[in-house]
mmCIF file of C-alpha atoms and ligand atoms in Angstrom:
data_model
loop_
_atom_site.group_PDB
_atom_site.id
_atom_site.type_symbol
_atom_site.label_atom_id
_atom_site.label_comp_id
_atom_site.label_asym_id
_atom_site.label_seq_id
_atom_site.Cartn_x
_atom_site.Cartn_y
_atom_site.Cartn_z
ATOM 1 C CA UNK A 1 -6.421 -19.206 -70.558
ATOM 2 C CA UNK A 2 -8.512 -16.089 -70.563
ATOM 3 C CA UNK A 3 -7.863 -12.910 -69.748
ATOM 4 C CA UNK A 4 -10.488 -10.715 -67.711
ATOM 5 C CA UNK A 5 -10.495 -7.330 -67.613
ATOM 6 C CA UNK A 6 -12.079 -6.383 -64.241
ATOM 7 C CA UNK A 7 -12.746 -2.907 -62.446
ATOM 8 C CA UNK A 8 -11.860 -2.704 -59.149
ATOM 9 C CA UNK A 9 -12.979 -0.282 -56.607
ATOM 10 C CA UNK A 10 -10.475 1.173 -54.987
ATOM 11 C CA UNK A 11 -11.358 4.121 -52.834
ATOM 12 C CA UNK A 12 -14.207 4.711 -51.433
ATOM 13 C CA UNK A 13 -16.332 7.390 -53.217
ATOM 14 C CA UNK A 14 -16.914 10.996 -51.192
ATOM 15 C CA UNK A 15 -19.949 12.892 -52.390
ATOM 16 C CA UNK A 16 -20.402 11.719 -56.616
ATOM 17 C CA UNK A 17 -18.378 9.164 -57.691
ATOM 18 C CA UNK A 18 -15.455 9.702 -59.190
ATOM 19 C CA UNK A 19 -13.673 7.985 -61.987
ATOM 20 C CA UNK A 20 -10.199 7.468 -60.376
ATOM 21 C CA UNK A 21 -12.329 6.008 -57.780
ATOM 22 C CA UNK A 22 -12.009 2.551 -59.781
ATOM 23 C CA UNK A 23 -8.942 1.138 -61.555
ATOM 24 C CA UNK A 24 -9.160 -1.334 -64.472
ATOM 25 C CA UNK A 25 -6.934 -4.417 -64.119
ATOM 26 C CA UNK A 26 -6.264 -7.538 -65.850
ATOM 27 C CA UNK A 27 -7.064 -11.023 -64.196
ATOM 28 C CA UNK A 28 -6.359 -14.632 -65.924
ATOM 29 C CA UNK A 29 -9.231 -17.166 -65.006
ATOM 30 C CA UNK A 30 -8.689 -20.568 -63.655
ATOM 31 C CA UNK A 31 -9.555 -23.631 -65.922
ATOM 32 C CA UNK A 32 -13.042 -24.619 -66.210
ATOM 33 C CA UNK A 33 -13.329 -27.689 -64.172
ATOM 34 C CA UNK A 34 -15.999 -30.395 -63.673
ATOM 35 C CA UNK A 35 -19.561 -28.247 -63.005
ATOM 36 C CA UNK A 36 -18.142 -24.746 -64.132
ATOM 37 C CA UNK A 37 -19.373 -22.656 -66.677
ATOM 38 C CA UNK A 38 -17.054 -19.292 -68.228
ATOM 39 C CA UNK A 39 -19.145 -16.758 -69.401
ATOM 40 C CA UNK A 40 -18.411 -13.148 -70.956
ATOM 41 C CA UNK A 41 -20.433 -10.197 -70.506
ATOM 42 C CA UNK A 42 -22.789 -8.962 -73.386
ATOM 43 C CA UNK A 43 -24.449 -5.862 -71.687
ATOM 44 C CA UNK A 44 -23.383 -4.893 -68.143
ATOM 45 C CA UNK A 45 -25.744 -2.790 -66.016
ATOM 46 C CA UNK A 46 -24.930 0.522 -63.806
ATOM 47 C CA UNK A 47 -27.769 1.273 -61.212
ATOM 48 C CA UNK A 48 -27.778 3.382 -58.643
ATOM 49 C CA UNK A 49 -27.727 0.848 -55.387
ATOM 50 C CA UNK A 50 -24.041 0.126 -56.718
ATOM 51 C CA UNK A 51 -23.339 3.349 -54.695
ATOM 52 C CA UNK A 52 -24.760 1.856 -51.246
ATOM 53 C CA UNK A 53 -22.628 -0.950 -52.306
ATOM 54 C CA UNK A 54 -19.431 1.082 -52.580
ATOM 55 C CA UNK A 55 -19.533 2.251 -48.823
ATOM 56 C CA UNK A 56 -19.726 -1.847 -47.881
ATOM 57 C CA UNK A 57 -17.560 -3.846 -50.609
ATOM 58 C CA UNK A 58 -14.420 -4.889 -49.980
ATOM 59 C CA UNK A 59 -11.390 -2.259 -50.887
ATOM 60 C CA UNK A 60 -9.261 -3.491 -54.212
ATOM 61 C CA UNK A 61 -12.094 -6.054 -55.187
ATOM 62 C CA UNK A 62 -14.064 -6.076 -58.265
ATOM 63 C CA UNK A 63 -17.007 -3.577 -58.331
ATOM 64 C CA UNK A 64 -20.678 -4.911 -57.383
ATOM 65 C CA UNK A 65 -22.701 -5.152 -60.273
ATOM 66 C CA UNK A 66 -25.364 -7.623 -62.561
ATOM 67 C CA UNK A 67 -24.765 -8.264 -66.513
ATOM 68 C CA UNK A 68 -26.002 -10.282 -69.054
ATOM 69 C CA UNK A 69 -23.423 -12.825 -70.226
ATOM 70 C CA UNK A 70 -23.307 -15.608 -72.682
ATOM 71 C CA UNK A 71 -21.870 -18.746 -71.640
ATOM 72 C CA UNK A 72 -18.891 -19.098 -73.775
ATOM 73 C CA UNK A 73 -17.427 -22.901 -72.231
ATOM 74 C CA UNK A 74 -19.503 -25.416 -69.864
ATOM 75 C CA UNK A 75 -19.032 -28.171 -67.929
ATOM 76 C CA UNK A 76 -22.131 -27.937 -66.710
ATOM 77 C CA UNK A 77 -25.326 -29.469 -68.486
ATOM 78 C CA UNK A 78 -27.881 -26.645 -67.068
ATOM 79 C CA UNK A 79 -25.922 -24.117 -68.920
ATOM 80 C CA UNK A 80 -25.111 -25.386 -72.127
ATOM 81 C CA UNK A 81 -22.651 -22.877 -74.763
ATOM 82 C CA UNK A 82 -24.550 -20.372 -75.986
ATOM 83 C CA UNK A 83 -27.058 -20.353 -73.052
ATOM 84 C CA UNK A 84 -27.567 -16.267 -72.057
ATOM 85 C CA UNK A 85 -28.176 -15.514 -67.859
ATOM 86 C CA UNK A 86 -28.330 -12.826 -65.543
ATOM 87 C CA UNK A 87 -25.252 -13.151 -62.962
ATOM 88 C CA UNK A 88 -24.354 -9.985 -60.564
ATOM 89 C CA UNK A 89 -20.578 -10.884 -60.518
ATOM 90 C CA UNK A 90 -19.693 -7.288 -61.239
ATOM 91 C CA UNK A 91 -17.482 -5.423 -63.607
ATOM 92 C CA UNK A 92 -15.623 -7.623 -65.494
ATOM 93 C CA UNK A 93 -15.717 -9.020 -69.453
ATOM 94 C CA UNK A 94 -15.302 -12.242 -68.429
ATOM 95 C CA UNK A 95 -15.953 -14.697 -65.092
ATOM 96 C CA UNK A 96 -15.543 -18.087 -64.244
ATOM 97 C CA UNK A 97 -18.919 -19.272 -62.249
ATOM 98 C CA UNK A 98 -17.617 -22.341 -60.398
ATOM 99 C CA UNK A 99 -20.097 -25.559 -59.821
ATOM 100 C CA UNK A 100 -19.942 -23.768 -55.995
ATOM 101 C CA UNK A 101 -20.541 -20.794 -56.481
ATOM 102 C CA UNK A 102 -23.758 -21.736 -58.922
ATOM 103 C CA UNK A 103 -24.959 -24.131 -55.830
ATOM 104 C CA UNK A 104 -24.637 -21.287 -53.276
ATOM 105 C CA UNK A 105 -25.882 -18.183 -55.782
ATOM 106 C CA UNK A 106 -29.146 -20.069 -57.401
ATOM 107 C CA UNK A 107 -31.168 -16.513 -56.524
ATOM 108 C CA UNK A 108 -28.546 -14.483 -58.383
ATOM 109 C CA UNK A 109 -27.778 -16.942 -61.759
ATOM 110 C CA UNK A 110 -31.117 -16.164 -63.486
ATOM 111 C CA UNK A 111 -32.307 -17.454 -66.553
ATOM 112 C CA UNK A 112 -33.360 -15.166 -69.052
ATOM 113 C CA UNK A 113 -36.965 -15.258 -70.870
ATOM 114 C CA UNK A 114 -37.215 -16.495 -74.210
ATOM 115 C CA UNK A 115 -36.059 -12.920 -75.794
ATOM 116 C CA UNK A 116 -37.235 -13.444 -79.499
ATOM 117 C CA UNK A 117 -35.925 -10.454 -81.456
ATOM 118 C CA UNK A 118 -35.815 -8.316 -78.343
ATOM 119 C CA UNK A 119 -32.118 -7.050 -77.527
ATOM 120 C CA UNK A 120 -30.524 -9.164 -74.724
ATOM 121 C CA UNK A 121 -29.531 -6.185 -73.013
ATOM 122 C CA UNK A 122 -33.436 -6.072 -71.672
ATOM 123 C CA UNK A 123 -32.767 -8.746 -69.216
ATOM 124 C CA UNK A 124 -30.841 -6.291 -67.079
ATOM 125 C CA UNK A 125 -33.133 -3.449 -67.834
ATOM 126 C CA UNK A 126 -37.007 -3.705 -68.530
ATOM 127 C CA UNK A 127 -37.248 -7.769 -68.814
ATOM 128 C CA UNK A 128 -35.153 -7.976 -65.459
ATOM 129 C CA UNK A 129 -34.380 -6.253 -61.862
ATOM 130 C CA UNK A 130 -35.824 -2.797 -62.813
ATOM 131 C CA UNK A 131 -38.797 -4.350 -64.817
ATOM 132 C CA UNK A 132 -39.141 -6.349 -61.963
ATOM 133 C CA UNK A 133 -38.969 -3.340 -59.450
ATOM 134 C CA UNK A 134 -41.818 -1.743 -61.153
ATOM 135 C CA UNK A 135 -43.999 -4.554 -61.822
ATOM 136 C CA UNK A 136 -44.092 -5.806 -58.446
ATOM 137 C CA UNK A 137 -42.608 -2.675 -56.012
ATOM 138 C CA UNK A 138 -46.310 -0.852 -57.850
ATOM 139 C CA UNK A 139 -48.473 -3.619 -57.980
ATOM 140 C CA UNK A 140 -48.076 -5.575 -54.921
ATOM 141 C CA UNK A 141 -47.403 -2.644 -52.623
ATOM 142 C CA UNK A 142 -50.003 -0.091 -53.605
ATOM 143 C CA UNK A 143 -52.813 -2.555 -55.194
ATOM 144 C CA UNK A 144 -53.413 0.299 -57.777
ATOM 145 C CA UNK A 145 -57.035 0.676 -58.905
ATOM 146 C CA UNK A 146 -58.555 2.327 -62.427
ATOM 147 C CA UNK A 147 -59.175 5.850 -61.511
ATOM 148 C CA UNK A 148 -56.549 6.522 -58.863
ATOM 149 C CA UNK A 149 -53.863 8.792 -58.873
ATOM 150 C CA UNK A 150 -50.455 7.723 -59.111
ATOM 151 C CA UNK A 151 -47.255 9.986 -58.563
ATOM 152 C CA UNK A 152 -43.823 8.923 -59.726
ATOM 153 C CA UNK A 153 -40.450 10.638 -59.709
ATOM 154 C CA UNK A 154 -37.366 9.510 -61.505
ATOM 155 C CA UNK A 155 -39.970 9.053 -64.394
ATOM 156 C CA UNK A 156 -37.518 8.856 -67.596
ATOM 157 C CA UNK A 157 -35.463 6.276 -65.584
ATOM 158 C CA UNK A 158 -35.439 2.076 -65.850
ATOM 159 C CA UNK A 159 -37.477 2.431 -62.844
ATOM 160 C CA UNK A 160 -40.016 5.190 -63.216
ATOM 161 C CA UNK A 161 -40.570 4.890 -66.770
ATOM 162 C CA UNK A 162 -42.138 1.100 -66.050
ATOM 163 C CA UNK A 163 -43.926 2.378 -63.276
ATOM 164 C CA UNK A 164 -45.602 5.170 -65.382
ATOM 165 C CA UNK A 165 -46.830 2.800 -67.976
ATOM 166 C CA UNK A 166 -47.879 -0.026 -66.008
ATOM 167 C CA UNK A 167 -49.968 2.902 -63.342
ATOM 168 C CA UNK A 168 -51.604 3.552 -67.486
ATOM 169 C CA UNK A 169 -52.195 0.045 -67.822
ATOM 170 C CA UNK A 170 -54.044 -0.080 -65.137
ATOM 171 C CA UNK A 171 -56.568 2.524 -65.626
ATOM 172 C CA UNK A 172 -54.806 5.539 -63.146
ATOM 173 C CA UNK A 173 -54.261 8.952 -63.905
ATOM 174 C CA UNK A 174 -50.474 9.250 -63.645
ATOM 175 C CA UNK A 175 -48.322 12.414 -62.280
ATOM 176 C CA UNK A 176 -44.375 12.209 -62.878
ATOM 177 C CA UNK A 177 -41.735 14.417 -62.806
ATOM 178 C CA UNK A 178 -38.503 14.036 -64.027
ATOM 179 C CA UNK A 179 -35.097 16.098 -65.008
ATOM 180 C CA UNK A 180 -35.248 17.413 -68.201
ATOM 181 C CA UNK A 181 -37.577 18.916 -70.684
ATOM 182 C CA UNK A 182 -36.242 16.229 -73.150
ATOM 183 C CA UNK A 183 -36.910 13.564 -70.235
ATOM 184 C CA UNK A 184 -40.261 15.604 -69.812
ATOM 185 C CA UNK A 185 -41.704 14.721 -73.979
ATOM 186 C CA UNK A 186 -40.785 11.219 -73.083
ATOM 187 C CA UNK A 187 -42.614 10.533 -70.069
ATOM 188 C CA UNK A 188 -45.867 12.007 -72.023
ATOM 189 C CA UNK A 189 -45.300 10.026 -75.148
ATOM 190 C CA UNK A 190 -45.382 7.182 -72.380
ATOM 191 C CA UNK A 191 -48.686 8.074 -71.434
ATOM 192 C CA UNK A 192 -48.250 9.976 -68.089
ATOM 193 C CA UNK A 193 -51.469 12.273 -68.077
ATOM 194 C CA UNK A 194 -49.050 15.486 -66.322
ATOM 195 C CA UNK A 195 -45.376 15.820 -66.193
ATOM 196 C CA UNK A 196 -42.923 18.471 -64.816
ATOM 197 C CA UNK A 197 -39.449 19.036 -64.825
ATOM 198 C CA UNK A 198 -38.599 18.787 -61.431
ATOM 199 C CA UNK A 199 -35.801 21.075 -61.610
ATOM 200 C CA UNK A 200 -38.130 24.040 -63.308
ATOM 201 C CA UNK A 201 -41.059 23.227 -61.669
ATOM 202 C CA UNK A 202 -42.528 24.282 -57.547
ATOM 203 C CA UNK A 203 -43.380 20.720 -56.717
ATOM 204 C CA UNK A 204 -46.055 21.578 -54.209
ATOM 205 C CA UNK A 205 -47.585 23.925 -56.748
ATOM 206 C CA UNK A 206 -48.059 21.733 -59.016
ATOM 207 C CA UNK A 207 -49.294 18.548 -57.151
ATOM 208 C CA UNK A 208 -52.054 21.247 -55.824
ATOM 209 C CA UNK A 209 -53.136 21.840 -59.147
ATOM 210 C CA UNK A 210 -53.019 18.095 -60.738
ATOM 211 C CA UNK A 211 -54.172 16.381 -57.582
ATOM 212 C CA UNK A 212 -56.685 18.608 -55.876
ATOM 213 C CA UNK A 213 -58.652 15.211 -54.195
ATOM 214 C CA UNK A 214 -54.821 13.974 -53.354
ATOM 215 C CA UNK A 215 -52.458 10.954 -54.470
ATOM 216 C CA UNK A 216 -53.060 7.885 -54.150
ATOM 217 C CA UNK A 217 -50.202 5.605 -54.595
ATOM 218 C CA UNK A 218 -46.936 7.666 -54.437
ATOM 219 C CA UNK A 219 -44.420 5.494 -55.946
ATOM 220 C CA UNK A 220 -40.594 6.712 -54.318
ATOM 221 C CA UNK A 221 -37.270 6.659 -56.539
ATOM 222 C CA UNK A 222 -35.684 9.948 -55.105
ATOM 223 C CA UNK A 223 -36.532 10.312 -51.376
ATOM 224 C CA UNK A 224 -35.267 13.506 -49.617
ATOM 225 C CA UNK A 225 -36.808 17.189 -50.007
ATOM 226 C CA UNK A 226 -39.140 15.998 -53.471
ATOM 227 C CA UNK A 227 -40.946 13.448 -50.593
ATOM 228 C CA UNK A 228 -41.355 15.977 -48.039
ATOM 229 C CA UNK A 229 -42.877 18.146 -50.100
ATOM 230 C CA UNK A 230 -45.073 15.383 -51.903
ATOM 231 C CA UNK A 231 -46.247 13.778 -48.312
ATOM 232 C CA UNK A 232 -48.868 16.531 -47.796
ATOM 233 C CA UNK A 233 -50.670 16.147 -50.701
ATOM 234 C CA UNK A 234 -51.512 12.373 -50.184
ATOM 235 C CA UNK A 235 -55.031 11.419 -49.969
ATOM 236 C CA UNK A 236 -56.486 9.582 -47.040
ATOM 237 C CA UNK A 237 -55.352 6.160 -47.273
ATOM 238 C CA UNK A 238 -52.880 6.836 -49.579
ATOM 239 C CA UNK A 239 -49.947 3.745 -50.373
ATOM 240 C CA UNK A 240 -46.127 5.061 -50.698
ATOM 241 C CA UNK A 241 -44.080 2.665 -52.543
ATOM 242 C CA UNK A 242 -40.496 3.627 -50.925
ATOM 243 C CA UNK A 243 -38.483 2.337 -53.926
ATOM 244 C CA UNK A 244 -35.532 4.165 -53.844
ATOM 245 C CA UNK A 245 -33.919 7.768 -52.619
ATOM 246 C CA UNK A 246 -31.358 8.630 -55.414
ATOM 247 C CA UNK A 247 -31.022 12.181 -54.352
ATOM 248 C CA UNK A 248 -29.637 11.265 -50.904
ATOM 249 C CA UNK A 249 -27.186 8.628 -52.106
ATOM 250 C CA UNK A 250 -23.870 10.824 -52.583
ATOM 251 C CA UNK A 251 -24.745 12.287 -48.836
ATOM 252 C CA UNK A 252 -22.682 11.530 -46.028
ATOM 253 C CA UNK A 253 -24.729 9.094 -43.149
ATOM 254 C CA UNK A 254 -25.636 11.693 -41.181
ATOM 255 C CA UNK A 255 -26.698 14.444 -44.172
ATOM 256 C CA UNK A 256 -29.067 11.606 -44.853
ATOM 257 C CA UNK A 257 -30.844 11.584 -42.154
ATOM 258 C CA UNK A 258 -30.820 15.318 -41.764
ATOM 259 C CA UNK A 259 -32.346 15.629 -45.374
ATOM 260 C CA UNK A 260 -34.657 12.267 -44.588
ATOM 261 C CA UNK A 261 -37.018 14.069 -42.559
ATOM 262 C CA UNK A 262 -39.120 13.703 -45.147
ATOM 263 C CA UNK A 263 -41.693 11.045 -43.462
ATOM 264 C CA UNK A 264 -42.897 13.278 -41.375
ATOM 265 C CA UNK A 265 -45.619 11.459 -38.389
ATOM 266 C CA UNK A 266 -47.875 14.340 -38.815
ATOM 267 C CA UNK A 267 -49.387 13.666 -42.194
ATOM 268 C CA UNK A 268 -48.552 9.831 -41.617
ATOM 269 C CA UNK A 269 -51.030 10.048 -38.763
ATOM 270 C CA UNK A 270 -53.883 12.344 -40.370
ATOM 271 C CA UNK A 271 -53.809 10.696 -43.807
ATOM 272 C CA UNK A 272 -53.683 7.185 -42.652
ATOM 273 C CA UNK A 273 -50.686 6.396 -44.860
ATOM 274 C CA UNK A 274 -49.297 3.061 -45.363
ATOM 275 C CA UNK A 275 -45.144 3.678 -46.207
ATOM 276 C CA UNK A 276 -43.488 0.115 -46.931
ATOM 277 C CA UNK A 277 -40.119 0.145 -48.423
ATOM 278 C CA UNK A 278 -38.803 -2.922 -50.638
ATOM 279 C CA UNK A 279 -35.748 -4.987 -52.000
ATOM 280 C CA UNK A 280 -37.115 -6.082 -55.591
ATOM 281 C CA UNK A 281 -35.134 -9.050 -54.643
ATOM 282 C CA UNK A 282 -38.629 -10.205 -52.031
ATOM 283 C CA UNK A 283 -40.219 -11.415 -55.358
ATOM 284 C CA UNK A 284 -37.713 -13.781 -56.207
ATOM 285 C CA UNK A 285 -39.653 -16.438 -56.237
ATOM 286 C CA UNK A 286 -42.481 -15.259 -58.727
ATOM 287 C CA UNK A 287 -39.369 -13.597 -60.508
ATOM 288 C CA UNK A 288 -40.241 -15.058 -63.796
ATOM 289 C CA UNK A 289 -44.027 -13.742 -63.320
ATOM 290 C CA UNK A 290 -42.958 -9.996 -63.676
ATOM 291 C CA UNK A 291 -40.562 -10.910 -66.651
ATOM 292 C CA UNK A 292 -43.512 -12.922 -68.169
ATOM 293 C CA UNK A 293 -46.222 -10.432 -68.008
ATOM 294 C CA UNK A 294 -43.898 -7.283 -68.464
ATOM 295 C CA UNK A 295 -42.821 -9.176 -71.904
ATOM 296 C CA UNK A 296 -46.713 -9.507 -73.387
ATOM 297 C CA UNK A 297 -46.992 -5.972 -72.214
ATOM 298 C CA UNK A 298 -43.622 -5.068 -74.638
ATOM 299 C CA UNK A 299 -45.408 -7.312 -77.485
ATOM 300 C CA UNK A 300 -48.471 -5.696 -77.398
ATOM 301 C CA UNK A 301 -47.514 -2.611 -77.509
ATOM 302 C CA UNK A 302 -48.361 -1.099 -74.662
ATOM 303 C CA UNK A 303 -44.792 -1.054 -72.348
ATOM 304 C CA UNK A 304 -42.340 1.066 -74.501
ATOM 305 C CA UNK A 305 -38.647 0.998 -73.571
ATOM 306 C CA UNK A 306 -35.341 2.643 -74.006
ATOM 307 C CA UNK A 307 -31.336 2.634 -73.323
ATOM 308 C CA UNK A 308 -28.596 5.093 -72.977
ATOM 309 C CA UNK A 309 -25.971 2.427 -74.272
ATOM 310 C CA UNK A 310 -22.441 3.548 -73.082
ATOM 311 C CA UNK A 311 -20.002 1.687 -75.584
ATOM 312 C CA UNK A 312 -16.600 0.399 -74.585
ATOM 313 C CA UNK A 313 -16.411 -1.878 -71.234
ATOM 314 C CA UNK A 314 -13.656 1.191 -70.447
ATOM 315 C CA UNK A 315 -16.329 3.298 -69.780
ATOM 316 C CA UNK A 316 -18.323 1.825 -66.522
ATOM 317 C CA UNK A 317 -16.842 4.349 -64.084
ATOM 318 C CA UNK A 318 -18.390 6.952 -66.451
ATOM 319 C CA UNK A 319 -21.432 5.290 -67.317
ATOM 320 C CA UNK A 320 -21.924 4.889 -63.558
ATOM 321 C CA UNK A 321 -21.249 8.386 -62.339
ATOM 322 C CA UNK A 322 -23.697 9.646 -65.462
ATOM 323 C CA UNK A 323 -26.902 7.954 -63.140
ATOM 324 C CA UNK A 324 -26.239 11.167 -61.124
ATOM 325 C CA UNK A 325 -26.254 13.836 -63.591
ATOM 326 C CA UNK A 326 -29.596 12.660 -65.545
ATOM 327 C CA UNK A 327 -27.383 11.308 -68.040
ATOM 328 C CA UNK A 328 -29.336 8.291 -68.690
ATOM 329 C CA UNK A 329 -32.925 8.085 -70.319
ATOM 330 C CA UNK A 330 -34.592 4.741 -69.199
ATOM 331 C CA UNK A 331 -31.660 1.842 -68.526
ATOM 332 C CA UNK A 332 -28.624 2.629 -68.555
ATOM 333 C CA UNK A 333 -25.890 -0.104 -70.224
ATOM 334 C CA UNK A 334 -22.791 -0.818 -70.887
ATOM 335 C CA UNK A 335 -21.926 -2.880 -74.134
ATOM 336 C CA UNK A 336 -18.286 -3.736 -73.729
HETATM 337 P P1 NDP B 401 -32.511 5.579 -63.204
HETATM 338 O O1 NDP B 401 -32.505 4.908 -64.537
HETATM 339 O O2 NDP B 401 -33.734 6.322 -62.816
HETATM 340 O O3 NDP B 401 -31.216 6.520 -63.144
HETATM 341 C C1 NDP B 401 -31.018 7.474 -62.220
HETATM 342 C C2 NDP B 401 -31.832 8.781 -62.505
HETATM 343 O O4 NDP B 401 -32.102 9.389 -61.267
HETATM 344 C C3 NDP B 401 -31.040 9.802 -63.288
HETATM 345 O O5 NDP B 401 -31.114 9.646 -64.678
HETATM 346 C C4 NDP B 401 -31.672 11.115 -62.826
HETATM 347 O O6 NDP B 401 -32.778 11.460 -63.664
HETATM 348 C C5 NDP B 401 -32.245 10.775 -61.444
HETATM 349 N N1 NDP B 401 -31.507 11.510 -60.410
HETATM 350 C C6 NDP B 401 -30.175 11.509 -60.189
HETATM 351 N N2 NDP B 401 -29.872 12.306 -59.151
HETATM 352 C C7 NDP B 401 -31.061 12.836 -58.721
HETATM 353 C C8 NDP B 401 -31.422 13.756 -57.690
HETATM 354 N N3 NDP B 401 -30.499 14.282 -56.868
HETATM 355 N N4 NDP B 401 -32.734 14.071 -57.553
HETATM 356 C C9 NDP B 401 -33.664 13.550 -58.360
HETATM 357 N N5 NDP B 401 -33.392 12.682 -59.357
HETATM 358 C C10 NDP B 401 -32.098 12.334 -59.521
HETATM 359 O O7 NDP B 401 -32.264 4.492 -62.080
HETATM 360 P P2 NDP B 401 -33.212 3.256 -61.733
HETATM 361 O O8 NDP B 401 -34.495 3.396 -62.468
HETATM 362 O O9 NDP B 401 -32.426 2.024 -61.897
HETATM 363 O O10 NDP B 401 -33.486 3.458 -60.178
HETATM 364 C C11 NDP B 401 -34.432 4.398 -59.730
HETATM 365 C C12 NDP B 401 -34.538 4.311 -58.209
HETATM 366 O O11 NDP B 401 -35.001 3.020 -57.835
HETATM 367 C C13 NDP B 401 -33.208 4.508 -57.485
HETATM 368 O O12 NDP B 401 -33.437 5.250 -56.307
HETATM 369 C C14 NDP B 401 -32.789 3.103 -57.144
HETATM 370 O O13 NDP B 401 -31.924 3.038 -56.046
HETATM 371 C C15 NDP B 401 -34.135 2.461 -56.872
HETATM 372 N N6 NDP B 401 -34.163 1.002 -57.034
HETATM 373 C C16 NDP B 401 -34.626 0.268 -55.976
HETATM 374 C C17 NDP B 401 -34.748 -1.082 -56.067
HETATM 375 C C18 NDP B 401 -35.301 -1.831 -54.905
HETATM 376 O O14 NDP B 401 -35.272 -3.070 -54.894
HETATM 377 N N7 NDP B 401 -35.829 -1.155 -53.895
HETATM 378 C C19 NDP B 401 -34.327 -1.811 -57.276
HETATM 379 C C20 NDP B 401 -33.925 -0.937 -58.366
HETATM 380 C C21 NDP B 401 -33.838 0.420 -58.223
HETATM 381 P P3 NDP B 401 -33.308 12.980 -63.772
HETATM 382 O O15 NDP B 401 -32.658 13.528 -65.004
HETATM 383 O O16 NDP B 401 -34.767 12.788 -63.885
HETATM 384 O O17 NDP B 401 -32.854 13.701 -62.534
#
């Protein structure tokens, strides 16, 4: 029999996170039966949407979340022993993924790419969802084109730091801000052409100065009062990639929307802006199309990477609550 240990959430978060939030518990797994397959987790991701999900999971049930796991007993000839996937069964060392469950989950089991010497941890970080989020949430929503200018915020994250390098790749002059001045040498050893420390830095001051014919493609990870002041300094025709809104995420509902006015119709209207927001998870089907190209990319060089590895499965509740301080530099993972 084996023994999971599993974090629960148990009260729902007010503002940040908080550890007691969360209480680790022990769980024994059934038998693997005819079409099952027990895995144990190698890397576990933290990202930020596992906040959204704390306001809708159940109370007292395991905590939302996607990990890397190697398949450690099968009845089940599609995942043979020693097989690594991509399962979002949340924070726990070990789970049993029942012939069922795989039937009625086939978008949330993924495969991972051939990894080579690459750390397995990637396929929850640059060679999965984030990568993914980039790749597609830039490419297929703003059509980038050599010479444009491309903003991005959350720059030093899993996110932002794809989007900055792939915006290179393709011939843009990148903008990016991000939280720290370490975060800051980073982004420009990434290749970002200007970057700011948001926190040190007058936003609109700055986007005047490194954008006088406007942005482009605005590419989203933080929403709130860095969008509204970013808006005006779009370029006619400009393409906003609404990725994500991390600094509204600890808000209640309504201080949300109060801070959200940053769409305002005004500059909509004049600039002719197309806004579309996205759930990476659209691509599904050309999933293994990001992971393929974002993998040359990493082999030739030109798509750099990097974790904050939290060590101890213990520390998830920490490793979670650290997304909101700027704790993390590129992905974020826990190896348990
Ligand atoms: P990150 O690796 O970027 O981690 C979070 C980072 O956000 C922190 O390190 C911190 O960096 C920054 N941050 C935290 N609080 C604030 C704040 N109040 N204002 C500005 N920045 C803040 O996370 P991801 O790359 O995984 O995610 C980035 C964004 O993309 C998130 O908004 C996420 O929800 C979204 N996302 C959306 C997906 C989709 O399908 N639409 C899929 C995946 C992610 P710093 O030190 O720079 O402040």
């Amino acid at each position: 029999m084996v023994v999971a240990k599993v974090w629960n959430l148990v009260r729902r978060p007010e503002g940040t996170p908080r550890v007691d939030d969360f209480a680790l518990v022990e769980e024994q797994l059934p038998p693997c039966k005819e079409g099952d397959v027990l895995v144990e987790a190698v890397a576990l991701s933290v990202d930020p949407y596992m906040r959204y999900r704390s306001r809708i999971i159940p109370l007292n049930a395991p905590m939302f979340g996607s990990q890397v796991a190697k398949v450690i007993e099968s009845k089940n000839p599609e995942w043979p022993v020693g097989t690594h996937l991509v399962h979002y069964e949340g924070w726990r060392t070990h789970s049993l993924l029942t012939a069922q469950y795989i039937k009625e989950n086939q978008f949330t089991i993924k495969p991972m790419p051939e990894m080579g010497n690459l750390p397995k941890s990637l396929g929850i970080g640059i060679l999965g969802m984030p990568g993914n989020t980039a790749y597609f949430g830039l490419l297929d929503i703003c059509n980038p084109k050599a010479g444009e200018t491309v903003l991005v915020n959350g720059a030093a994250g899993a996110v932002g730091s794809a989007v900055v390098q792939i915006a290179k790749i393709k011939g843009c002059t990148v903008i990016a801000f991000a939280g720290s001045d370490e975060k800051v040498a980073w982004v420009k050893e990434l290749g970002a052409d200007y970057v700011f420390n948001y926190k040190t830095t007058n936003i609109s001051d700055a986007l005047s100065k490194m954008a006088p014919n406007g942005i482009n493609v605005y590419f989203d990870n933080v929403g709130g009062k860095f969008t509204a002041e970013a808006l005006p300094h779009m370029a006619d025709f400009g393409r906003v990639s609404v990725c994500g809104a991390i600094s509204t995420y600890n808000e209640k509902k309504d201080e949300a929307v109060a801070i959200n006015g940053a769409f305002k119709e005004g500059f909509l209207i004049k600039q002719q802006l197309r806004v579309e927001g996205f759930l990476v998870h659209r691509w599904n089907d050309r999933w293994m199309e990001g992971l393929t190209q974002l993998k040359e990319w990493i082999l030739q060089g030109k798509l750099k990477y990097k974790e904050t590895e939290f060590h101890g499965f213990e520390n998830m509740p920490k490793a979670f609550i650290g997304l909101f301080h700027g704790e993390n530099t590129g992905k974020a993972v826990v190896l348990p």
